[in-house]
Amino acid sequence: MGLLYLGTPLTWDEAKQYADHVREHGITQFLYTWDRVKDRWGDELLWGDEVEYMVVTFDDKEKNAKLSLRQTEILAKLSQVVGDLTDDDTPALMTVPTFHPEYGRYMLESTPGSPYTGSIPDLLSVETNMHYRRTLAKRHLKANEIPFTFTSFPRLGTHGIFTEPHFSSDDAKSSHSLFLPDEITNPHARFPTLTANIRSRRGSKVAINLPIFIDEKTPRPFVDPTIPWQRSIYQEDPEAKNGAALIDHIYLDAMGFGMGCCCLQLTFQSCNVDEARRMYDALIPVGPIMLALTAASPAWRGYLADVDCRWNVIAGSVDDRTPEERGLRPSKDNYTIPKSRYDSVDLYIANNWTNKPEYNDAPVPYNKGIFQRLRNHGIDEILAKHVAHLFIRDPLVIFSETINQDDTTSNDHFENIQSTNWQTLRFKPPPPNSPIGWRVEFRSMEVQMTDFENAAFAVFIVLLSRAILAFNLNFYIPISKVDQNMARAQKRDAARSGKFYFRKDVLPPGHDTLTISPLSCSGSSSPVEGAPAKEKLLRNCFPPVPRPSCVADGPIEDEYEEMTVEEIFVGKGSKFPGLLGVVEAYIDTLDVDEEDRLQINKYLDLVRRRAIGTDIIFFLFRCALTSVLGSLQTPATWIRNFVRSHPSYNRDSVVSQEINYDLMVAVDEIERGVRRVPELLPEDYTPTNGYHSKPNSP
Ligand code: ADP
Ligand code: MG
Ligand code: MG
Ligand code: MG
């Protein structure tokens, strides 16, 4: 989330009159940016993570774990604390971190104070960096408050008391929710306005229905007794009984249920715009797979759900499409929009022969006028379509003071639309007046309970992104298959029992092995005769493979098949070494000393153990029986098992206040390393294992 502008927000009726104005000037701003940076070349790899927290307050007497609504005070305190720090006060290799507000009034976000470079010491500082941020936040909370990196709060929106202080949902002025008070939302004008304007544009409250997890004693049919079916305060109150709330489902009716979830995001800077477009495309099919592997949200509004992930909840929670756009009512031009503004990517955008038109097989409505304007300005067809697709959306929050901007220096109108298209990947153009280059953001992962896990997934994805570029890997599958994978990824236990479409041959044409591309600029570490010198840095600027004179172009249906998560990570067949296989091969091209390699292996081992289905493998090695550590659970599986084995669980899918309290106590103990959970974390996990490698010798 960018800086929050303070001003007077327009209601939906006022704002919609400026929708075309914002779109028109947003495109003008994009074109100024494009002219300025389209030829920008040579930016180094800089990258960073975003970690989100929910602050929980413990009432030990009542055995209640509640969301603490003190975001404003906590952020003020943290900004004062970090303002007083200097880089010398932080652990080695670290700059003073930044804390940001988020949608929920119980949420925080943290980022490293400055992005990581491609050095190995920076790669290995991620866990310590995250741990430092957590410690800093923890130190400045009340004694009974703890920041959790936890994806969805199991008791959000329940009948009981789930916030501190408590507020009634009878006064939910912006969401009109039956369950969530307005006070759950960040008080900055942007957030209640966003909430209210989504509801107004849509013409009803948002409606999300998660299938309930059917346990032995779950009542059938399940008609939720905790829904205030008869409430009549707001005009939308009858929606639940008139069909919005489905039987056998957990019904959620407000933006807070989705945007109140926490996630882990990563942003990478690219060499140039074309490399950013290749990276964006390559990570699209990886999005659902990483969602399945990081699944961490099985409990919603006091019930266990039959899903493990947050994604569809957020998609539904900001779905501002009108009934006509959703295809529920006929419209004069039969114009429909297939997806919410929060959903998986609709369009591959690389301007490269490997991106075959057949891969873009999903419907992509786009704004024809904007498309033509971009084309007239010389922007290629596919990028023009990408931007014109984002710009089918209306701006949701407009401040009266910023309607008129200097388009040559501002990108506010562009960002208004761009940053409220929340897709699995975001293609981020360089902002004006800043040294930042073209970036790609990877957004599908759920946040994990420990910094070790969050660092492991961050390290894995940055290494994978380099392996993709270095070996010129091709991950394309039809985007409709990525959509199917997205749906499959969220199902209960998808990481273990799900199957996903993935590409069978990821190597460039004519290659049987992984071969690194030389630097695309002349100079420094160009390949020499024989084995290329090992590189000291994770870097950018890998040239794409040129189109070979003859490519055997079979039907694209032959290019992919269904695989288990294990196969996707450890490999299948001779042309797909697996995501871990390509990462390992990439690390072998780097100059990494033994100690650093051991630490990287710990992260890759977590990824491997999440992905594989076998428990402990025993094998004979040098005449001794040796074991390889086996499968680890996703957080979602672990949370579900915790609830189901709690002594007070009635096998009725209910996550009671007491179970939730014990769960949050357990998660805190796990994070601190005082409670051992070998089914979830490596046996030697401790929160202070974070390791610093020595800076590379020059
Ligand atoms: P948003 O909320 O818009 O996605 P944030 O500012 O919260 O963005 O986070 C952006 C992330 O990008 C941070 O981790 C930051 O360290 C990182 N970052 C900053 N500058 C660059 C850069 N030039 N290239 C890549 N990443 C960067
Ligand atoms: Mg965020
Ligand atoms: Mg952010
Ligand atoms: Mg982000």
XYZ file of C-alpha atoms in Angstrom, residues 642-652 654-660 662:
19
model
C -5.234 -28.740 16.209
C -8.888 -27.713 16.272
C -10.155 -31.239 15.641
C -8.030 -32.757 18.378
C -8.807 -30.099 20.990
C -10.428 -31.688 24.084
C -13.397 -29.325 23.920
C -14.056 -29.742 20.174
C -17.489 -31.248 19.630
C -16.805 -32.601 16.133
C -19.342 -30.102 14.830
C -17.184 -25.066 15.492
C -14.008 -23.235 16.476
C -15.037 -21.978 19.898
C -13.571 -19.066 21.807
C -11.651 -21.500 23.990
C -10.228 -23.472 21.059
C -9.238 -20.236 19.343
C -5.556 -22.253 22.889
